[in-house]
């Protein structure tokens, strides 16, 4: 079953994505630029863009590039073409100095309004962006989404740590002690961010944290608590595997699942979905295939005899398993829509009718 979220909350229509780094810590797993790393059917870059679009309606993306810029540009351009987004690129000449230098390169391209700033390798729940929209920064400020649940942070040693007082950042650094929350890498900013980055650069600091510390000194860096909302910095092979595990967990399973669905169908459909998301198969094609299996099962029921009845039962069970894959694939590929949900529901009802007819014919024959 394919579902859709409610309409996104109105907010900024532009987002800056930092995609200039090399991502060498993922090289044991992939030799592609980090934004092009695939996670269950989509690249990290496409997942980030789809999440922001789902949460806030953002369609215009400014992507800062550096390492392997030509390849990265081509990929983001392809995403924009397929998804109907607008994308512009900014060459970050000093990208090797740090992510703050990459962000500063976008200064002349964000306009006067607020904008999202995210990393190309951070996966996050759309609710994190929605929380930022509900508590936006004031003039000259920036807001950072933070997670206070230290036990839920995947890589506790690598997380950027934040100390806050009264909702404002007082200190931020990877080795900070003591600390209150982890930096999720999702921000809602105004042009004031660039003031902090520029001041930090003048002092030799070229990381985003350096710029945020400058703003914190002026009480212009705020936090928004998004504890219990999932997020993940996909920076290592271990984090990549964790991303796959979380995505599969979130893609399948519904509160209405009965015991058979929960303990038999759903584990098998998830196993099958892992392969289907890497193929061109669409959710609607999967729905049709499941319906066809049900039709064949109904025909076997009507044939008569216990061998045909057993074969029909096995096919009907397989059809039920495959029927769970269409929604899972749609959610994993971020292509769920109202028509898909309606189409799947209609085919399910026809499949149920054909199976009932086949069983009735078998019983009366």
XYZ file of C-alpha atoms in Angstrom:
365
model
C 0.000 0.000 0.000
C 1.421 3.373 -0.998
C 0.703 6.436 1.113
C 1.410 10.135 0.929
C 2.288 12.680 3.613
C 0.321 15.810 4.321
C 1.149 18.916 2.292
C 4.536 20.383 3.303
C 4.643 23.328 5.666
C 5.239 26.599 3.785
C 8.749 27.909 4.304
C 11.983 28.792 2.526
C 12.080 27.796 -1.110
C 15.844 27.467 -1.351
C 18.340 25.075 0.219
C 22.131 24.987 0.167
C 23.677 21.521 -0.047
C 27.360 21.148 0.769
C 28.779 18.569 -1.646
C 32.394 19.667 -2.072
C 34.237 17.200 0.154
C 36.003 14.007 -0.847
C 34.391 11.573 1.576
C 37.510 9.423 1.825
C 36.201 7.508 4.856
C 33.684 5.778 2.569
C 36.303 4.718 0.036
C 36.526 1.133 1.328
C 32.891 0.790 0.242
C 32.731 3.008 -2.841
C 35.144 4.923 -5.070
C 32.468 7.392 -6.184
C 32.051 10.920 -4.786
C 30.170 10.688 -1.508
C 26.943 12.389 -2.740
C 26.699 9.646 -5.400
C 26.843 6.808 -2.863
C 23.743 4.663 -3.307
C 21.565 3.625 -0.376
C 18.718 1.271 -1.306
C 17.904 2.623 -4.743
C 18.763 6.302 -4.344
C 21.977 8.216 -3.835
C 22.625 10.239 -0.703
C 22.238 13.408 -2.786
C 18.797 12.449 -4.057
C 17.596 11.407 -0.608
C 18.593 14.764 0.874
C 16.812 16.683 -1.895
C 13.663 14.571 -1.625
C 13.562 14.968 2.159
C 13.698 18.752 1.963
C 11.099 18.796 -0.800
C 8.783 16.586 1.253
C 9.218 18.608 4.440
C 9.034 22.163 3.158
C 8.326 22.276 -0.553
C 11.872 23.369 -1.455
C 12.447 23.077 -5.194
C 15.501 25.303 -5.681
C 18.829 23.909 -4.589
C 22.223 25.570 -4.489
C 24.968 22.958 -4.475
C 28.538 23.839 -3.547
C 31.040 21.629 -5.344
C 34.767 21.044 -5.163
C 36.158 17.514 -5.376
C 35.199 15.805 -8.673
C 32.948 18.760 -9.458
C 32.071 17.653 -13.000
C 30.748 14.253 -11.875
C 28.858 15.730 -8.931
C 27.277 18.433 -11.095
C 26.120 15.882 -13.665
C 24.448 13.796 -10.982
C 22.599 16.682 -9.318
C 21.528 17.919 -12.755
C 20.060 14.505 -13.542
C 18.141 14.466 -10.247
C 16.761 17.938 -10.931
C 15.633 16.911 -14.423
C 13.824 13.787 -13.206
C 12.268 15.385 -10.134
C 11.374 18.778 -11.559
C 13.730 20.676 -9.244
C 15.906 23.697 -9.968
C 19.601 23.392 -9.194
C 22.479 25.863 -9.379
C 26.122 25.150 -8.680
C 28.736 27.171 -6.860
C 32.411 26.325 -7.220
C 34.040 26.505 -3.799
C 37.674 27.397 -4.533
C 38.786 26.813 -0.933
C 36.720 23.692 -0.281
C 39.749 21.784 0.996
C 40.026 24.187 3.934
C 36.721 23.039 5.437
C 32.952 22.928 5.046
C 32.683 26.497 6.271
C 34.662 27.641 3.226
C 32.270 25.664 1.010
C 29.241 27.279 2.638
C 30.734 30.764 2.393
C 31.072 30.331 -1.382
C 27.249 30.337 -1.634
C 26.942 33.811 -0.060
C 25.877 35.635 -3.223
C 23.339 33.015 -4.269
C 20.925 32.551 -1.356
C 19.015 35.814 -1.629
C 17.582 37.819 1.253
C 15.313 35.210 2.815
C 15.944 32.252 5.080
C 17.398 29.093 3.573
C 18.155 25.545 4.633
C 21.767 24.452 4.902
C 22.422 20.696 4.884
C 25.209 18.235 4.206
C 25.026 15.928 1.211
C 25.836 12.923 3.409
C 23.332 13.456 6.239
C 20.059 11.537 6.138
C 17.314 12.938 8.330
C 13.618 12.682 9.066
C 11.515 15.342 7.280
C 10.151 16.229 10.724
C 13.547 17.775 11.554
C 13.196 20.335 8.769
C 9.569 20.878 9.783
C 10.645 21.603 13.370
C 13.041 24.279 12.099
C 10.241 25.843 10.077
C 8.060 26.091 13.176
C 10.807 27.949 15.057
C 12.640 29.977 12.390
C 15.628 32.244 13.005
C 15.229 35.952 13.552
C 17.041 38.574 11.457
C 20.752 37.823 11.315
C 20.355 34.525 13.202
C 20.659 30.846 12.364
C 18.979 27.803 13.895
C 20.649 24.419 14.292
C 18.645 21.222 14.817
C 20.171 19.293 17.730
C 19.636 15.892 19.335
C 19.872 15.657 23.143
C 19.607 11.863 23.282
C 23.280 10.880 23.338
C 22.434 7.171 23.487
C 20.709 7.420 20.086
C 23.625 9.074 18.262
C 25.231 6.475 16.014
C 28.855 7.674 16.036
C 29.240 9.377 19.378
C 32.981 9.907 18.961
C 32.639 11.804 15.675
C 29.547 13.921 16.362
C 29.906 17.689 16.630
C 28.948 18.558 20.194
C 26.871 21.531 21.254
C 26.478 23.300 24.574
C 23.477 25.588 24.921
C 21.865 27.878 27.432
C 18.367 29.263 27.115
C 17.991 27.919 23.597
C 21.165 29.572 22.317
C 24.485 27.967 21.458
C 27.281 28.846 23.862
C 29.911 26.417 22.545
C 30.284 23.980 19.648
C 33.143 21.608 18.830
C 33.820 17.899 18.224
C 35.821 17.501 21.433
C 33.603 19.691 23.612
C 33.188 18.729 27.295
C 30.698 18.942 28.868
C 28.079 19.024 26.146
C 24.301 18.994 25.890
C 23.371 17.818 22.387
C 24.633 16.567 19.045
C 24.666 18.595 15.828
C 22.369 16.918 13.245
C 23.847 18.890 10.341
C 20.475 20.456 9.452
C 20.170 24.235 9.744
C 17.789 27.043 8.872
C 19.811 30.188 8.288
C 19.706 33.809 7.298
C 22.491 35.762 5.626
C 23.865 36.333 9.124
C 25.496 32.901 8.839
C 27.921 34.269 6.283
C 28.949 37.057 8.648
C 30.037 34.436 11.159
C 31.823 32.345 8.537
C 33.663 35.375 7.178
C 34.820 36.461 10.624
C 35.973 32.930 11.397
C 37.887 32.738 8.108
C 39.730 35.943 8.961
C 40.922 34.176 12.120
C 41.943 31.051 10.207
C 38.828 28.997 11.011
C 37.178 27.414 7.974
C 34.662 24.979 9.458
C 30.952 25.552 9.923
C 31.484 25.167 13.648
C 33.974 28.042 13.531
C 31.371 30.298 11.985
C 28.713 29.190 14.460
C 31.027 29.987 17.354
C 31.347 33.533 16.030
C 27.580 33.884 15.877
C 27.219 32.277 19.301
C 29.400 35.048 20.689
C 26.760 37.510 19.461
C 23.855 35.355 20.746
C 22.766 34.795 17.143
C 23.071 30.995 17.019
C 19.985 29.186 18.294
C 19.109 25.520 18.716
C 15.913 23.660 17.857
C 15.488 20.426 19.787
C 14.645 17.497 17.485
C 15.368 14.703 19.957
C 13.737 11.374 18.979
C 13.716 12.375 15.312
C 16.078 10.062 13.395
C 19.131 11.373 11.560
C 22.447 9.884 10.491
C 25.808 11.139 9.251
C 26.681 8.582 6.546
C 30.421 8.988 6.765
C 31.751 5.428 7.131
C 30.935 1.938 5.798
C 29.385 1.149 9.189
C 27.131 4.204 8.971
C 26.147 3.209 5.430
C 24.991 -0.194 6.662
C 23.116 1.488 9.498
C 21.410 3.786 6.983
C 20.195 0.761 5.023
C 18.919 -0.899 8.186
C 16.977 2.195 9.288
C 15.521 2.853 5.855
C 14.292 -0.735 5.541
C 12.781 -0.562 9.009
C 10.927 2.642 8.231
C 9.801 1.610 4.736
C 7.880 -1.493 5.808
C 5.365 -2.346 8.455
C 2.018 -0.785 9.269
C 0.062 -0.582 12.496
C -2.735 -2.529 10.778
C -0.491 -5.533 9.984
C -1.861 -8.757 11.454
C 0.278 -11.614 12.837
C 0.768 -13.251 9.409
C 1.807 -9.963 7.818
C 4.037 -8.966 10.722
C 5.907 -12.235 11.199
C 5.815 -13.824 7.728
C 4.865 -11.514 4.870
C 6.673 -8.367 5.998
C 10.113 -9.942 6.637
C 9.944 -11.671 3.249
C 8.724 -8.563 1.408
C 11.557 -6.525 2.932
C 14.089 -9.103 1.765
C 12.621 -8.942 -1.755
C 12.400 -5.145 -1.701
C 16.163 -4.877 -1.103
C 16.638 -6.280 -4.603
C 13.696 -4.571 -6.278
C 14.842 -1.046 -5.316
C 17.998 -1.570 -7.375
C 15.979 -2.424 -10.503
C 13.908 -0.213 -12.840
C 10.691 -1.863 -11.566
C 8.095 0.725 -10.531
C 5.664 0.337 -7.622
C 2.718 0.183 -10.047
C 4.411 -2.607 -12.018
C 4.901 -4.518 -8.777
C 1.213 -4.014 -7.958
C 0.226 -5.437 -11.347
C 2.551 -8.418 -10.903
C 1.022 -9.168 -7.501
C -2.470 -8.958 -9.032
C -1.454 -11.340 -11.840
C -0.187 -13.864 -9.286
C -3.560 -13.672 -7.536
C -5.367 -14.246 -10.828
C -3.275 -17.355 -11.535
C -3.927 -18.572 -7.984
C -7.684 -18.080 -8.492
C -7.532 -20.075 -11.727
C -5.760 -22.921 -9.934
C -8.426 -22.929 -7.222
C -11.086 -23.306 -9.908
C -9.319 -26.215 -11.626
C -10.156 -28.602 -8.834
C -8.138 -31.235 -7.049
C -5.893 -30.873 -4.055
C -2.594 -30.367 -5.966
C -4.094 -27.352 -7.776
C -5.587 -26.095 -4.520
C -2.210 -26.311 -2.769
C -0.422 -24.610 -5.671
C -3.054 -21.867 -5.718
C -2.639 -21.332 -1.982
C 1.112 -21.008 -2.348
C 0.719 -18.499 -5.196
C -1.867 -16.516 -3.238
C 0.575 -16.288 -0.327
C 3.352 -15.185 -2.673
C 1.045 -12.544 -4.144
C 0.379 -11.246 -0.630
C 4.122 -10.969 0.031
C 4.790 -9.180 -3.270
C 1.854 -6.858 -2.546
C 3.848 -5.449 0.381
C 6.776 -4.555 -1.869
C 5.085 -1.834 -3.925
C 4.664 0.520 -0.995
C 8.100 -0.273 0.374
C 9.750 0.469 -2.975
C 7.721 3.666 -3.349
C 8.785 4.927 0.064
C 12.428 3.959 -0.395
C 12.569 5.679 -3.795
C 10.512 8.680 -2.586
C 7.930 8.263 -5.372
C 4.747 7.579 -3.384
C 1.655 9.343 -4.704
C -2.127 9.279 -4.427
C -2.662 7.497 -7.749
C -0.324 4.681 -6.711
C -2.247 4.174 -3.481
C -5.585 4.161 -5.324
C -4.293 1.834 -8.057
C -2.911 -0.640 -5.527
C -6.157 -0.624 -3.530
C -8.280 -1.260 -6.640
C -6.095 -4.175 -7.745
C -6.224 -5.623 -4.225
C -10.024 -5.634 -4.270
C -10.156 -7.318 -7.689
C -7.581 -9.864 -6.528
C -9.673 -10.631 -3.443
C -12.776 -11.057 -5.613
C -11.042 -13.422 -8.056
C -9.600 -15.527 -5.225
C -12.996 -15.778 -3.550
C -14.594 -16.758 -6.845
C -11.942 -19.442 -7.423
C -12.426 -20.900 -3.945
C -16.191 -20.856 -4.337
C -15.937 -22.657 -7.681
C -13.645 -25.243 -6.089
C -16.051 -25.827 -3.222
C -19.085 -26.232 -5.494
C -17.383 -28.266 -8.222
